[in-house]
mmCIF file of C-alpha atoms in Angstrom:
data_model
loop_
_atom_site.group_PDB
_atom_site.id
_atom_site.type_symbol
_atom_site.label_atom_id
_atom_site.label_comp_id
_atom_site.label_asym_id
_atom_site.label_seq_id
_atom_site.Cartn_x
_atom_site.Cartn_y
_atom_site.Cartn_z
ATOM 1 C CA MET A 1 98.355 99.366 72.715
ATOM 2 C CA SER A 2 97.536 95.988 71.245
ATOM 3 C CA SER A 3 95.238 94.841 74.051
ATOM 4 C CA PRO A 4 91.520 94.818 73.234
ATOM 5 C CA VAL A 5 90.751 95.548 76.902
ATOM 6 C CA ARG A 6 88.959 98.871 77.337
ATOM 7 C CA THR A 7 87.440 98.564 80.818
ATOM 8 C CA LEU A 8 88.378 97.219 84.214
ATOM 9 C CA ALA A 9 85.676 94.547 83.916
ATOM 10 C CA GLU A 10 87.146 93.399 80.600
ATOM 11 C CA PHE A 11 90.603 93.188 82.133
ATOM 12 C CA ILE A 12 89.330 91.118 85.063
ATOM 13 C CA GLU A 13 87.510 88.802 82.632
ATOM 14 C CA LEU A 14 90.674 88.418 80.538
ATOM 15 C CA ALA A 15 92.758 87.599 83.623
ATOM 16 C CA LYS A 16 90.198 85.033 84.816
ATOM 17 C CA LYS A 17 90.203 83.323 81.429
ATOM 18 C CA ASN A 18 94.008 83.193 81.440
ATOM 19 C CA PRO A 19 95.082 82.159 84.965
ATOM 20 C CA GLY A 20 98.826 82.411 85.464
ATOM 21 C CA LYS A 21 99.445 83.938 82.029
ATOM 22 C CA LEU A 22 99.414 87.630 82.958
ATOM 23 C CA ASN A 23 101.831 89.472 85.198
ATOM 24 C CA ALA A 24 101.741 92.599 87.297
ATOM 25 C CA GLY A 25 104.563 95.039 87.953
ATOM 26 C CA ALA A 26 105.021 96.153 91.546
ATOM 27 C CA GLY A 27 107.775 98.512 92.649
ATOM 28 C CA GLY A 28 107.887 98.207 96.416
ATOM 29 C CA GLY A 29 105.192 97.922 99.067
ATOM 30 C CA GLY A 30 103.283 100.969 97.854
ATOM 31 C CA GLN A 31 102.444 99.087 94.683
ATOM 32 C CA ARG A 32 102.687 95.504 95.904
ATOM 33 C CA VAL A 33 99.933 95.879 98.491
ATOM 34 C CA PRO A 34 97.282 97.355 96.139
ATOM 35 C CA VAL A 35 98.139 94.817 93.427
ATOM 36 C CA ALA A 36 97.803 91.932 95.908
ATOM 37 C CA LEU A 37 94.503 93.327 97.186
ATOM 38 C CA PHE A 38 93.211 93.692 93.614
ATOM 39 C CA LEU A 39 94.150 90.084 92.822
ATOM 40 C CA GLN A 40 92.571 88.791 96.030
ATOM 41 C CA GLN A 41 89.310 90.690 95.599
ATOM 42 C CA ASN A 42 88.929 89.371 92.058
ATOM 43 C CA ASN A 43 90.293 85.871 92.734
ATOM 44 C CA LEU A 44 92.922 86.296 90.016
ATOM 45 C CA HIS A 45 96.034 84.200 89.522
ATOM 46 C CA VAL A 46 98.662 86.598 88.215
ATOM 47 C CA GLN A 47 102.429 86.575 88.668
ATOM 48 C CA ILE A 48 103.705 89.648 90.546
ATOM 49 C CA VAL A 49 107.013 90.919 89.184
ATOM 50 C CA PRO A 50 108.879 92.980 91.798
ATOM 51 C CA TYR A 51 110.801 96.087 90.763
ATOM 52 C CA ASN A 52 113.006 98.488 92.680
ATOM 53 C CA GLY A 53 110.614 101.413 92.634
ATOM 54 C CA THR A 54 108.011 103.104 90.499
ATOM 55 C CA GLY A 55 110.390 104.172 87.707
ATOM 56 C CA PRO A 56 111.402 100.628 86.746
ATOM 57 C CA THR A 57 107.756 99.533 86.984
ATOM 58 C CA ILE A 58 106.714 102.280 84.563
ATOM 59 C CA THR A 59 109.539 101.275 82.205
ATOM 60 C CA ALA A 60 108.319 97.665 82.369
ATOM 61 C CA MET A 61 104.787 98.784 81.494
ATOM 62 C CA LEU A 62 105.968 100.910 78.572
ATOM 63 C CA SER A 63 108.127 98.092 77.208
ATOM 64 C CA GLY A 64 105.397 95.456 77.536
ATOM 65 C CA GLU A 65 107.386 93.485 80.101
ATOM 66 C CA VAL A 66 104.371 93.480 82.441
ATOM 67 C CA ASP A 67 100.667 93.446 81.661
ATOM 68 C CA PHE A 68 99.416 95.788 84.373
ATOM 69 C CA THR A 69 100.232 97.672 87.531
ATOM 70 C CA ILE A 70 98.649 100.043 90.009
ATOM 71 C CA LEU A 71 100.475 103.370 90.247
ATOM 72 C CA SER A 72 100.238 106.590 92.185
ATOM 73 C CA PRO A 73 98.850 109.454 90.113
ATOM 74 C CA GLY A 74 102.030 111.555 90.302
ATOM 75 C CA PRO A 75 104.373 109.200 88.444
ATOM 76 C CA LEU A 76 101.565 108.060 86.190
ATOM 77 C CA ALA A 77 100.766 111.602 85.065
ATOM 78 C CA THR A 78 104.117 111.792 83.309
ATOM 79 C CA VAL A 79 103.373 108.806 81.032
ATOM 80 C CA ALA A 80 99.571 108.518 80.983
ATOM 81 C CA SER A 81 99.330 109.951 77.470
ATOM 82 C CA SER A 82 101.552 107.188 76.058
ATOM 83 C CA PRO A 83 99.736 104.969 73.532
ATOM 84 C CA ARG A 84 101.351 102.010 75.331
ATOM 85 C CA ILE A 85 99.306 102.587 78.486
ATOM 86 C CA ARG A 86 95.554 102.499 78.955
ATOM 87 C CA LEU A 87 94.071 103.786 82.195
ATOM 88 C CA LEU A 88 91.184 101.572 83.302
ATOM 89 C CA ALA A 89 90.222 103.052 86.682
ATOM 90 C CA THR A 90 91.380 105.271 89.507
ATOM 91 C CA THR A 91 91.325 103.983 93.068
ATOM 92 C CA GLY A 92 90.082 107.037 94.939
ATOM 93 C CA ASP A 93 86.613 107.803 96.230
ATOM 94 C CA VAL A 94 86.035 110.405 93.500
ATOM 95 C CA ARG A 95 87.329 110.878 89.962
ATOM 96 C CA SER A 96 90.799 112.304 89.657
ATOM 97 C CA SER A 97 90.992 115.895 88.486
ATOM 98 C CA THR A 98 94.061 114.855 86.482
ATOM 99 C CA PHE A 99 92.213 111.993 84.747
ATOM 100 C CA PRO A 100 88.555 113.112 84.777
ATOM 101 C CA GLY A 101 87.576 110.760 81.948
ATOM 102 C CA VAL A 102 88.764 107.694 83.842
ATOM 103 C CA PRO A 103 86.144 106.022 86.066
ATOM 104 C CA THR A 104 86.761 105.243 89.713
ATOM 105 C CA THR A 105 86.959 101.614 90.769
ATOM 106 C CA THR A 106 83.469 102.019 92.240
ATOM 107 C CA GLU A 107 82.133 103.205 88.881
ATOM 108 C CA ALA A 108 84.024 100.367 87.181
ATOM 109 C CA GLY A 109 82.368 97.680 89.321
ATOM 110 C CA MET A 110 84.738 97.346 92.296
ATOM 111 C CA PRO A 111 83.087 99.398 95.058
ATOM 112 C CA ASP A 112 85.278 97.895 97.799
ATOM 113 C CA PHE A 113 88.611 98.684 96.144
ATOM 114 C CA HIS A 114 89.944 102.046 97.303
ATOM 115 C CA VAL A 115 93.616 102.842 97.667
ATOM 116 C CA ALA A 116 94.774 106.381 98.276
ATOM 117 C CA ASP A 117 98.249 107.790 98.676
ATOM 118 C CA PHE A 118 98.793 110.211 101.479
ATOM 119 C CA PHE A 119 101.707 112.425 102.254
ATOM 120 C CA THR A 120 102.253 113.953 105.649
ATOM 121 C CA VAL A 121 104.985 116.066 107.190
ATOM 122 C CA TYR A 122 106.312 114.457 110.349
ATOM 123 C CA VAL A 123 108.162 115.832 113.360
ATOM 124 C CA ARG A 124 110.233 114.014 115.937
ATOM 125 C CA ARG A 125 108.342 112.602 118.902
ATOM 126 C CA GLY A 126 108.567 115.038 121.770
ATOM 127 C CA THR A 127 108.497 118.157 119.601
ATOM 128 C CA SER A 128 106.672 120.863 121.520
ATOM 129 C CA PRO A 129 102.992 121.367 120.671
ATOM 130 C CA GLU A 130 103.720 125.045 119.954
ATOM 131 C CA ILE A 131 106.284 124.194 117.267
ATOM 132 C CA THR A 132 104.056 121.472 115.838
ATOM 133 C CA GLU A 133 101.126 123.907 115.652
ATOM 134 C CA LYS A 134 103.235 126.636 113.996
ATOM 135 C CA LEU A 135 104.523 124.178 111.406
ATOM 136 C CA ASN A 136 101.038 122.823 110.777
ATOM 137 C CA THR A 137 99.623 126.333 110.331
ATOM 138 C CA ALA A 138 102.432 127.314 107.943
ATOM 139 C CA LEU A 139 101.995 124.172 105.846
ATOM 140 C CA ASN A 140 98.230 124.625 105.659
ATOM 141 C CA ASP A 141 98.725 128.267 104.640
ATOM 142 C CA VAL A 142 101.073 127.228 101.829
ATOM 143 C CA ALA A 143 98.696 124.458 100.755
ATOM 144 C CA ALA A 144 95.867 127.007 100.525
ATOM 145 C CA ARG A 145 97.691 128.988 97.845
ATOM 146 C CA PRO A 146 96.012 128.485 94.453
ATOM 147 C CA GLU A 147 99.326 127.989 92.644
ATOM 148 C CA VAL A 148 100.343 125.240 95.077
ATOM 149 C CA ALA A 149 96.982 123.482 94.790
ATOM 150 C CA ALA A 150 97.248 123.699 90.981
ATOM 151 C CA LYS A 151 100.688 122.026 91.031
ATOM 152 C CA PHE A 152 99.369 119.177 93.175
ATOM 153 C CA ARG A 153 96.279 118.784 90.961
ATOM 154 C CA ALA A 154 98.535 118.543 87.907
ATOM 155 C CA LEU A 155 100.204 115.578 89.600
ATOM 156 C CA GLY A 156 96.878 113.937 90.400
ATOM 157 C CA PHE A 157 96.773 114.817 94.084
ATOM 158 C CA THR A 158 94.187 116.648 96.138
ATOM 159 C CA ILE A 159 95.335 118.674 99.116
ATOM 160 C CA VAL A 160 93.553 117.896 102.362
ATOM 161 C CA ARG A 161 94.394 120.337 105.126
ATOM 162 C CA ARG A 162 94.280 118.858 108.601
ATOM 163 C CA THR A 163 95.202 119.686 112.149
ATOM 164 C CA ALA A 164 98.173 117.800 113.591
ATOM 165 C CA GLU A 165 95.731 115.641 115.561
ATOM 166 C CA GLN A 166 93.676 114.827 112.449
ATOM 167 C CA ALA A 167 96.852 113.962 110.512
ATOM 168 C CA SER A 168 97.992 111.627 113.317
ATOM 169 C CA GLU A 169 94.584 109.964 113.409
ATOM 170 C CA ASN A 170 94.595 109.498 109.620
ATOM 171 C CA TYR A 171 98.106 108.065 109.764
ATOM 172 C CA GLY A 172 97.044 105.525 112.395
ATOM 173 C CA LYS A 173 94.050 104.457 110.309
ATOM 174 C CA GLN A 174 96.200 104.109 107.189
ATOM 175 C CA VAL A 175 98.827 102.007 108.975
ATOM 176 C CA ALA A 176 96.110 99.703 110.360
ATOM 177 C CA TRP A 177 94.515 99.385 106.895
ATOM 178 C CA TRP A 178 97.813 98.540 105.165
ATOM 179 C CA LYS A 179 98.751 96.035 107.901
ATOM 180 C CA ASP A 180 95.372 94.328 107.487
ATOM 181 C CA ILE A 181 95.797 94.084 103.709
ATOM 182 C CA VAL A 182 99.316 92.668 104.055
ATOM 183 C CA ALA A 183 98.025 90.045 106.510
ATOM 184 C CA ARG A 184 94.970 89.128 104.422
ATOM 185 C CA THR A 185 96.890 88.865 101.154
ATOM 186 C CA GLN A 186 99.832 87.117 102.848
ATOM 187 C CA ILE A 187 102.405 89.286 101.095
ATOM 188 C CA PRO A 188 105.854 87.954 101.867
ATOM 189 C CA PRO A 189 108.565 90.350 103.056
ATOM 190 C CA LEU A 190 110.598 92.003 100.310
ATOM 191 C CA ASP A 191 114.204 90.853 99.989
#
């Protein structure tokens, strides 16, 4: 990588000194929202380049077409060792087990910037509580297996086992958070 930037603070300083000259890759809402939040929190003027998904965004990063992006750990794990990419921070509350040498955004000077992916199994509204409970129990049992947890860790994810009620509550909080960020950053609808 030709960039002299080694830390998140250095990147923010570089972007502030060069308003409008850097660009960010964003493949869909899952990347667009965190990128917009990052720009807003740091008062940065950066062009957002939309892509049709994470794969094209990663390709753009590797080719030098874009200067930075914010990616989920799973897709990133496949290319993180490339000399064309430098990881500056992770956005979770604690360091990633996949990238333990990379500081969190809190450690890197952005204590209010936390973005976490979450995956949940959903059932159709009206599914009986008995079926929902059986499915939830089975999924939590599978998630408790060491080999399953190891596979998720290798992709940068941490398994959090929840009841169906806890998962629904978390989902509601996440939707409210993302809606708030979209409103505050005034992200236009994707075409």
